[in-house]
């Protein structure tokens, strides 16, 4: 067997290809950003063709940098930004419209109507999700209703849908020339269209959005030796490599953090924050604003479920400081600027740019900075931004403990923001529990590699994967209980200021 596993990580702001050895160690990588298209307030789009071109480039370059070829790869896994919807023509591979990104809020009216008519409760019961702009179903409906000719094309079988995993997979396996139109249970669980118990598309849910079933990809396990085919011998790898696994990015990070036992949880810090708690084979229905979702399904083994708290804006709030306010020149400078002050100076920043996700689910919310005085500086705003990442995570942890009865003893963390030591220290302080970062902080790609490797026998089982997890750093809480209590109370007051800001149709 070949000595390495590859993983495509198609994210919100960039696409990367990473190569791992049998010990789970990174061998090579390449990464490229893609454009964030913002046509109007609340709209966020990506160019699917640009994403596919970036995927080609990073795969080719990672192999070149590692001195490897396709024959050195035992399999490839795919992980992706979930809920970002692409609709394209299978005859030629041309998208009918830009990908509508998970952060996009244009489907407010669709979500509000579902709630108003009582269909929201059916979506919660069957799909485990609240009707929200976040998920793919409303985005597909918007394209069908607003892009000329797409409804007719869909009825004729000439328009198909996928989150970006399905788009990348279809292109990798041949595109118009026999490309495989498939997805996995984790991505399907983020559409509002799949029944969590049957793990299949649900006709009643499809009817709510007016989506023809023929548009949808086949739902497969997250790890499977044959379901996803192989890369074509043309570009990007110039060789046939089995595609053994597909996982939505947060589920991939859960696998990468080896959270295979009920009660184990991880928090990924990227464009947004995503805290996932493994609930085992039991489907736990949230009563506190969390999502019931699929954690993973490996081959013929039973599906494993999870509770998830999804937060729309965390790392992207730091990007906002850089790109819009221009008070820093790079994301790492946020830590340096925040360290110029001892605390937040009474300032709280709630970055509800796309409304508030878990546990609030308020699309009428918008960002706010409260508590400002002439005393405050850019350092206070930078620190308030880091604290916002951590307080939003505490909101989710509180809800998760109420739903599951599980009290976290330690929080496993991963993602780009975990390189910010001050932010991770604040997270430990805000939660009052230790925060642990693994040696491989970019666990999303690693999880996709694990899924692919398990499918083809590169790794024996999950017990073997557990032996590869090693802690890089741990942060212990330093705040007093009074500091923690008062800070969280002030945060909740700040959140209240953001609500009822936008009138939802």
Coordinates of C-alpha atoms in Angstrom, one line a residue:
X1 CA 0.0 0.0 0.0
X2 CA 1.1 3.6 -0.7
X3 CA 2.6 5.4 2.3
X4 CA 0.4 8.6 2.4
X5 CA -3.1 9.9 2.6
X6 CA -4.3 13.2 1.1
X7 CA -7.1 15.5 2.2
X8 CA -8.8 18.3 0.3
X9 CA -10.0 20.9 2.8
X10 CA -12.4 23.3 1.0
X11 CA -13.0 26.0 3.5
X12 CA -14.9 29.3 3.6
X13 CA -11.9 31.5 2.8
X14 CA -9.5 29.1 1.2
X15 CA -8.8 25.6 -0.1
X16 CA -5.9 23.5 0.9
X17 CA -4.5 20.0 0.2
X18 CA -2.7 18.3 3.0
X19 CA -0.7 15.0 2.9
X20 CA -0.3 12.9 6.0
X21 CA 1.8 9.8 6.8
X22 CA 0.8 6.7 8.7
X23 CA 1.5 8.5 12.0
X24 CA -0.9 11.3 11.2
X25 CA 2.0 13.7 10.7
X26 CA 1.8 16.4 8.0
X27 CA 4.1 15.7 5.1
X28 CA 3.1 18.5 2.7
X29 CA 0.5 21.1 2.1
X30 CA -0.5 24.0 -0.2
X31 CA -3.3 26.5 0.4
X32 CA -4.9 29.3 -1.7
X33 CA -7.6 31.8 -0.8
X34 CA -10.6 32.6 -2.9
X35 CA -12.6 35.8 -3.3
X36 CA -15.3 36.7 -0.9
X37 CA -18.1 38.2 -3.1
X38 CA -20.4 40.6 -1.2
X39 CA -23.0 41.8 -3.6
X40 CA -25.1 43.6 -0.9
X41 CA -25.6 43.7 2.8
X42 CA -26.1 40.2 4.2
X43 CA -25.2 38.4 0.9
X44 CA -22.1 36.3 0.8
X45 CA -21.1 34.3 -2.3
X46 CA -18.2 32.3 -3.8
X47 CA -17.3 31.5 -7.4
X48 CA -17.6 27.7 -7.7
X49 CA -15.3 27.7 -10.8
X50 CA -12.6 29.6 -8.8
X51 CA -13.0 27.0 -6.0
X52 CA -12.5 24.1 -8.4
X53 CA -9.4 25.9 -10.0
X54 CA -8.0 26.5 -6.5
X55 CA -8.5 22.8 -5.7
X56 CA -6.6 21.8 -8.8
X57 CA -3.7 24.1 -7.9
X58 CA -3.3 23.1 -4.3
X59 CA -3.4 19.4 -5.0
X60 CA -0.8 19.7 -7.7
X61 CA 1.5 22.0 -5.7
X62 CA 1.3 19.9 -2.4
X63 CA 2.4 16.8 -4.3
X64 CA 5.2 18.8 -5.9
X65 CA 6.4 20.3 -2.6
X66 CA 6.4 16.9 -1.0
X67 CA 8.2 15.3 -4.0
X68 CA 5.3 12.9 -4.4
X69 CA 3.0 11.6 -7.1
X70 CA -0.5 10.1 -7.2
X71 CA 0.9 6.6 -6.8
X72 CA 2.2 7.6 -3.3
X73 CA -1.4 8.3 -2.1
X74 CA -3.4 5.4 -0.7
X75 CA -6.6 7.4 -0.7
X76 CA -8.0 11.0 -0.6
X77 CA -10.6 12.4 1.8
X78 CA -12.7 15.5 1.2
X79 CA -13.9 18.0 3.8
X80 CA -15.7 21.2 3.2
X81 CA -17.5 24.3 4.3
X82 CA -20.9 23.0 5.0
X83 CA -24.3 24.5 3.9
X84 CA -22.7 26.5 1.1
X85 CA -24.9 25.7 -1.9
X86 CA -23.9 25.2 -5.5
X87 CA -26.4 24.5 -8.3
X88 CA -24.9 23.5 -11.7
X89 CA -25.6 22.0 -15.1
X90 CA -24.3 18.4 -15.2
X91 CA -24.0 18.5 -18.9
X92 CA -21.2 21.0 -18.9
X93 CA -20.3 21.8 -15.3
X94 CA -21.3 25.4 -15.4
X95 CA -22.8 26.8 -12.2
X96 CA -26.1 28.6 -12.7
X97 CA -25.2 31.0 -10.0
X98 CA -22.4 31.7 -7.5
X99 CA -22.3 29.5 -4.5
X100 CA -24.4 31.0 -1.7
X101 CA -22.3 30.8 1.4
X102 CA -23.5 29.5 4.8
X103 CA -23.2 33.0 6.3
X104 CA -25.6 34.5 3.7
X105 CA -28.9 35.9 5.1
X106 CA -30.9 36.5 1.9
X107 CA -33.3 33.7 2.8
X108 CA -34.7 35.4 5.9
X109 CA -38.2 35.5 4.4
X110 CA -38.1 31.8 3.5
X111 CA -37.0 30.8 7.1
X112 CA -39.6 33.2 8.7
X113 CA -42.4 31.8 6.5
X114 CA -41.5 28.2 7.5
X115 CA -41.7 29.2 11.2
X116 CA -44.9 31.1 10.7
X117 CA -46.7 28.3 9.0
X118 CA -45.7 25.7 11.6
X119 CA -43.4 23.8 9.2
X120 CA -40.4 24.8 11.4
X121 CA -41.5 22.3 14.0
X122 CA -41.5 19.5 11.4
X123 CA -38.0 20.4 10.2
X124 CA -36.8 20.4 13.8
X125 CA -38.3 16.9 14.4
X126 CA -37.1 15.3 11.2
X127 CA -33.9 17.2 10.4
X128 CA -32.8 18.3 13.9
X129 CA -32.4 21.9 12.7
X130 CA -34.3 25.1 13.2
X131 CA -35.5 26.9 10.0
X132 CA -32.6 29.4 9.5
X133 CA -30.7 31.1 6.7
X134 CA -27.7 29.0 7.7
X135 CA -28.8 25.8 6.0
X136 CA -28.8 24.8 2.3
X137 CA -32.5 24.1 1.7
X138 CA -33.5 27.8 1.6
X139 CA -30.5 28.6 -0.6
X140 CA -31.6 26.0 -3.2
X141 CA -35.1 27.4 -3.1
X142 CA -33.8 31.0 -3.6
X143 CA -31.8 29.9 -6.7
X144 CA -34.8 28.0 -8.1
X145 CA -37.1 31.0 -7.7
X146 CA -34.7 33.9 -8.6
X147 CA -32.3 32.7 -11.3
X148 CA -33.9 32.6 -14.6
X149 CA -34.4 29.2 -16.2
X150 CA -33.1 27.1 -13.2
X151 CA -36.5 25.8 -12.2
X152 CA -37.2 24.5 -15.7
X153 CA -33.7 23.1 -15.9
X154 CA -34.2 21.3 -12.6
X155 CA -37.5 19.8 -13.7
X156 CA -35.7 18.5 -16.9
X157 CA -32.8 17.0 -14.9
X158 CA -30.4 19.6 -16.1
X159 CA -29.7 21.3 -12.7
X160 CA -28.2 19.5 -9.7
X161 CA -27.2 20.7 -6.2
X162 CA -24.4 20.0 -3.8
X163 CA -22.6 21.6 -1.0
X164 CA -19.0 22.2 -1.9
X165 CA -18.0 18.6 -1.1
X166 CA -20.3 17.3 -3.9
X167 CA -19.1 20.0 -6.3
X168 CA -15.4 19.1 -5.7
X169 CA -16.1 15.4 -5.8
X170 CA -18.1 15.6 -9.0
X171 CA -15.3 17.5 -10.7
X172 CA -12.5 15.2 -9.3
X173 CA -14.3 12.1 -10.6
X174 CA -14.8 13.4 -14.2
X175 CA -17.3 16.2 -14.1
X176 CA -19.5 16.1 -17.2
X177 CA -17.8 12.9 -18.2
X178 CA -19.2 10.6 -15.6
X179 CA -18.6 12.6 -12.4
X180 CA -20.1 11.1 -9.3
X181 CA -22.9 13.1 -7.8
X182 CA -22.8 12.1 -4.1
X183 CA -22.4 13.5 -0.6
X184 CA -22.1 12.0 2.9
X185 CA -24.5 11.9 5.8
X186 CA -22.9 14.8 7.6
X187 CA -23.2 17.2 4.8
X188 CA -26.7 16.0 4.0
X189 CA -27.7 16.6 7.6
X190 CA -27.0 20.3 7.1
X191 CA -29.6 20.9 4.4
X192 CA -33.0 20.8 6.3
X193 CA -33.8 18.1 3.8
X194 CA -32.6 14.8 5.3
X195 CA -34.4 12.8 8.0
X196 CA -31.9 12.1 10.8
X197 CA -33.4 8.7 11.6
X198 CA -33.7 7.3 8.0
X199 CA -30.5 9.1 6.7
X200 CA -32.4 9.7 3.5
X201 CA -33.9 12.7 1.7
X202 CA -37.4 13.3 3.0
X203 CA -40.2 14.0 0.5
X204 CA -42.2 16.2 3.0
X205 CA -39.2 18.4 3.7
X206 CA -38.4 18.7 0.0
X207 CA -42.0 19.8 -0.6
X208 CA -41.5 22.7 1.9
X209 CA -38.8 24.2 -0.4
X210 CA -40.2 23.1 -3.8
X211 CA -37.0 21.1 -4.5
X212 CA -37.1 18.2 -7.0
X213 CA -35.5 15.1 -5.5
X214 CA -33.6 14.6 -8.8
X215 CA -31.4 17.6 -8.0
X216 CA -29.9 15.9 -4.9
X217 CA -26.8 13.8 -4.6
X218 CA -26.8 10.3 -3.3
X219 CA -26.2 10.1 0.4
X220 CA -23.3 7.8 1.5
X221 CA -21.4 6.9 4.7
X222 CA -18.6 9.3 5.6
X223 CA -16.0 6.6 5.1
X224 CA -16.5 4.1 2.3
X225 CA -14.1 2.3 0.0
X226 CA -16.2 2.4 -3.2
X227 CA -19.0 5.0 -2.9
X228 CA -17.0 8.0 -4.0
X229 CA -14.9 6.5 -6.9
X230 CA -11.4 7.6 -7.8
X231 CA -9.8 10.7 -9.3
X232 CA -9.4 10.8 -13.0
X233 CA -6.0 10.2 -14.6
X234 CA -6.1 13.8 -16.0
X235 CA -5.6 16.8 -13.8
X236 CA -5.1 17.5 -11.0
X237 CA -3.2 14.4 -9.8
X238 CA -2.6 12.6 -13.2
X239 CA -3.5 9.4 -11.5
X240 CA -6.4 7.3 -10.2
X241 CA -6.5 7.7 -6.4
X242 CA -9.5 6.3 -4.4
X243 CA -11.7 8.9 -2.7
X244 CA -12.4 7.1 0.6
X245 CA -14.1 9.7 2.8
X246 CA -16.2 12.8 2.8
X247 CA -17.0 14.8 5.9
X248 CA -18.4 18.3 6.6
X249 CA -15.6 20.4 8.1
X250 CA -16.8 20.3 11.8
X251 CA -17.5 16.6 11.7
X252 CA -14.0 16.1 10.2
X253 CA -12.5 18.1 13.0
X254 CA -14.4 15.9 15.5
X255 CA -12.9 12.9 13.9
X256 CA -9.4 14.6 13.8
X257 CA -9.7 15.3 17.5
X258 CA -10.6 11.5 18.0
X259 CA -13.8 12.4 19.8
X260 CA -15.1 8.9 19.3
X261 CA -16.8 8.3 22.7
X262 CA -20.1 9.8 23.9
X263 CA -19.4 12.9 26.0
X264 CA -16.2 13.9 24.1
X265 CA -16.3 17.4 22.6
X266 CA -14.2 19.7 20.5
X267 CA -14.4 23.4 19.5
X268 CA -13.0 24.5 16.1
X269 CA -12.0 28.2 15.7
X270 CA -12.1 29.3 12.1
X271 CA -14.3 31.8 10.2
X272 CA -16.9 30.8 12.8
X273 CA -16.8 28.6 15.9
X274 CA -18.3 25.1 16.0
X275 CA -18.5 23.1 19.2
X276 CA -19.5 19.5 18.6
X277 CA -20.4 17.0 21.4
X278 CA -20.5 13.3 20.5
X279 CA -23.8 11.7 21.8
X280 CA -23.1 8.2 20.4
X281 CA -25.7 6.2 18.6
X282 CA -28.4 8.1 20.5
X283 CA -30.2 11.0 18.7
X284 CA -30.4 13.7 21.4
X285 CA -32.9 16.4 20.5
X286 CA -31.9 19.9 21.8
X287 CA -34.2 22.0 23.8
X288 CA -31.7 24.8 24.2
X289 CA -30.9 26.1 20.8
X290 CA -28.4 23.6 19.6
X291 CA -28.4 21.4 16.5
X292 CA -29.0 17.7 16.5
X293 CA -26.8 16.4 13.7
X294 CA -24.7 13.5 12.4
X295 CA -21.2 13.2 13.7
X296 CA -20.1 10.5 11.3
X297 CA -20.9 7.1 9.8
X298 CA -18.0 4.7 9.0
X299 CA -18.9 2.1 6.5
X300 CA -21.6 -0.3 7.7
X301 CA -21.2 0.7 11.4
X302 CA -24.1 2.4 13.1
X303 CA -24.4 6.2 12.6
X304 CA -23.0 8.4 15.4
X305 CA -24.9 11.5 16.3
X306 CA -23.8 14.8 17.9
X307 CA -25.1 18.0 19.4
X308 CA -23.5 21.1 17.7
X309 CA -23.4 24.8 18.6
X310 CA -22.7 26.8 15.5
X311 CA -21.4 30.4 15.8
X312 CA -21.4 32.5 12.6
X313 CA -18.7 35.1 13.3
X314 CA -15.5 34.5 15.3
X315 CA -12.3 34.4 13.3
X316 CA -14.0 36.5 10.7
X317 CA -14.4 39.3 13.3
X318 CA -10.6 39.5 13.4
X319 CA -10.6 39.7 9.6
X320 CA -13.1 42.6 10.0
X321 CA -10.6 44.4 12.2
X322 CA -8.0 43.9 9.5
X323 CA -9.9 44.4 6.3
X324 CA -12.7 46.9 7.1
X325 CA -11.4 48.9 10.2
X326 CA -7.8 48.4 9.2
X327 CA -6.5 48.7 12.8
X328 CA -4.3 45.6 12.2
X329 CA -2.4 44.5 9.2
X330 CA -2.6 40.8 9.8
X331 CA -4.7 38.4 12.0
X332 CA -1.8 37.6 14.4
X333 CA -1.5 41.3 15.2
X334 CA -4.8 41.1 17.0
X335 CA -3.1 39.4 19.9
X336 CA -0.3 42.0 20.0
X337 CA -2.8 44.9 20.0
X338 CA -5.0 43.2 22.6
X339 CA -2.0 42.7 24.9
X340 CA -1.5 46.5 25.1
X341 CA -4.4 46.7 27.6
X342 CA -5.0 44.7 30.8
X343 CA -8.7 44.1 30.1
X344 CA -11.5 45.2 27.8
X345 CA -12.0 48.5 29.5
X346 CA -15.7 47.9 29.8
X347 CA -16.2 47.3 26.1
X348 CA -18.1 44.4 24.6
X349 CA -18.3 43.5 20.9
X350 CA -21.1 41.2 19.6
X351 CA -20.2 40.4 16.0
X352 CA -23.7 39.5 14.8
X353 CA -22.9 40.4 11.2
X354 CA -25.1 37.5 10.0
X355 CA -27.5 37.5 12.9
X356 CA -26.8 35.2 15.9
X357 CA -26.6 31.4 15.4
X358 CA -26.6 29.0 18.4
X359 CA -28.1 29.1 20.9
X360 CA -30.1 32.3 20.0
X361 CA -31.0 31.8 16.3
X362 CA -31.9 35.4 15.8
X363 CA -31.6 36.5 12.2
X364 CA -32.8 40.0 13.3
X365 CA -29.6 40.6 15.3
X366 CA -26.8 42.8 14.0
X367 CA -23.3 43.6 15.3
X368 CA -22.8 46.0 18.2
X369 CA -20.0 47.5 20.2
X370 CA -21.2 48.6 23.6
X371 CA -19.7 50.3 26.7
X372 CA -17.5 52.7 24.8
X373 CA -16.0 55.8 26.3
X374 CA -13.2 58.3 25.3
X375 CA -10.9 56.1 27.4
X376 CA -11.2 53.1 25.0
X377 CA -8.5 52.4 22.4
X378 CA -7.9 50.0 19.6
X379 CA -6.4 47.7 22.1
X380 CA -9.7 47.4 24.0
X381 CA -11.6 46.7 20.7
X382 CA -9.1 44.0 19.8
X383 CA -9.4 42.4 23.2
X384 CA -13.2 42.7 23.0
X385 CA -13.0 40.9 19.7
X386 CA -11.1 38.0 21.2
X387 CA -13.4 37.9 24.2
X388 CA -16.4 37.7 21.8
X389 CA -15.0 34.5 20.3
X390 CA -14.8 33.1 23.8
X391 CA -18.1 34.3 25.2
X392 CA -20.0 33.0 22.2
X393 CA -18.4 29.6 22.9
X394 CA -19.5 29.8 26.5
X395 CA -23.1 30.4 25.3
X396 CA -22.9 27.1 23.5
X397 CA -21.2 25.2 26.3
X398 CA -24.0 26.3 28.7
X399 CA -26.7 25.1 26.3
X400 CA -24.8 21.8 25.7
X401 CA -24.6 21.1 29.4
X402 CA -28.3 21.7 29.8
X403 CA -29.2 19.4 26.9
X404 CA -26.8 16.6 27.6
X405 CA -26.1 16.8 31.3
X406 CA -22.4 16.5 30.5
X407 CA -20.1 19.0 32.2
X408 CA -16.9 19.5 30.3
X409 CA -13.7 18.7 32.2
X410 CA -11.5 20.0 29.4
X411 CA -12.2 21.6 26.0
X412 CA -10.3 20.3 23.0
X413 CA -9.6 23.1 20.5
X414 CA -8.3 23.3 17.0
X415 CA -8.3 25.7 14.0
X416 CA -6.3 28.8 13.1
X417 CA -7.4 31.0 16.0
X418 CA -5.8 28.5 18.5
X419 CA -2.4 30.0 17.5
X420 CA -3.5 33.1 19.4
X421 CA -2.3 32.3 23.0
X422 CA -4.2 35.2 24.5
X423 CA -7.4 34.1 23.0
X424 CA -7.0 30.6 24.3
X425 CA -6.2 31.9 27.8
X426 CA -9.3 34.0 27.7
X427 CA -11.3 30.9 26.6
X428 CA -10.1 29.0 29.6
X429 CA -10.9 32.0 31.9
X430 CA -14.4 32.5 30.5
X431 CA -15.3 28.8 30.7
X432 CA -13.5 27.9 33.9
X433 CA -12.1 24.7 32.5
X434 CA -8.7 23.9 30.9
X435 CA -8.3 24.3 27.1
X436 CA -6.2 21.7 25.3
X437 CA -4.7 22.1 21.8
X438 CA -3.3 19.1 19.9
X439 CA 0.0 18.9 18.1
X440 CA -1.9 18.9 14.8
X441 CA -4.1 22.0 15.2
X442 CA -5.6 21.8 11.7
X443 CA -7.6 18.7 12.6
X444 CA -10.2 19.3 9.9
X445 CA -8.0 18.0 7.1
X446 CA -6.6 15.3 9.4
X447 CA -10.2 14.0 10.1
X448 CA -10.9 13.8 6.4
X449 CA -7.6 11.8 5.9
X450 CA -8.6 9.5 8.8
X451 CA -12.0 8.8 7.2
X452 CA -10.4 8.0 3.9
X453 CA -7.6 5.9 5.5
X454 CA -10.1 3.8 7.5
X455 CA -12.0 3.1 4.3
X456 CA -9.0 1.5 2.5
X457 CA -7.3 -0.1 5.5
X458 CA -4.5 2.4 5.8
X459 CA -5.5 2.6 9.5
X460 CA -6.9 -0.3 11.3
X461 CA -9.5 1.2 13.5
X462 CA -10.3 4.2 15.7
X463 CA -8.3 2.8 18.6
X464 CA -5.2 3.1 16.4
X465 CA -6.1 6.7 15.7
X466 CA -6.4 7.6 19.4
X467 CA -2.8 6.7 19.9
X468 CA -1.8 9.4 17.4
X469 CA -3.4 12.3 19.4
X470 CA -0.9 14.3 21.4
X471 CA -1.4 17.5 23.3
X472 CA 0.7 20.5 22.3
X473 CA -0.4 23.1 24.9
X474 CA -2.9 23.5 27.8
X475 CA -4.2 26.7 29.2
X476 CA -5.5 26.7 32.8
X477 CA -8.2 29.2 34.0
X478 CA -6.8 32.2 35.9
X479 CA -9.9 34.4 36.5
X480 CA -11.7 34.3 39.8
X481 CA -15.3 33.0 39.9
X482 CA -16.5 36.6 40.4
X483 CA -14.6 37.9 37.3
X484 CA -16.1 35.0 35.3
X485 CA -19.7 35.6 36.6
X486 CA -19.6 39.4 36.1
X487 CA -18.0 39.2 32.6
X488 CA -20.6 36.8 31.4
X489 CA -23.4 38.8 32.8
X490 CA -22.1 41.9 31.0
X491 CA -21.8 39.9 27.8
X492 CA -25.4 38.8 28.0
X493 CA -26.4 42.4 28.4
X494 CA -24.5 43.3 25.3
X495 CA -26.2 40.5 23.3
X496 CA -29.6 42.0 24.2
X497 CA -28.5 45.2 22.5
X498 CA -28.1 43.5 19.1
X499 CA -31.6 42.0 18.9
X500 CA -34.6 43.3 16.9
X501 CA -32.3 45.4 14.7
X502 CA -33.4 44.1 11.3
X503 CA -37.1 43.6 10.4
X504 CA -37.5 40.1 9.1
X505 CA -40.1 39.9 6.4

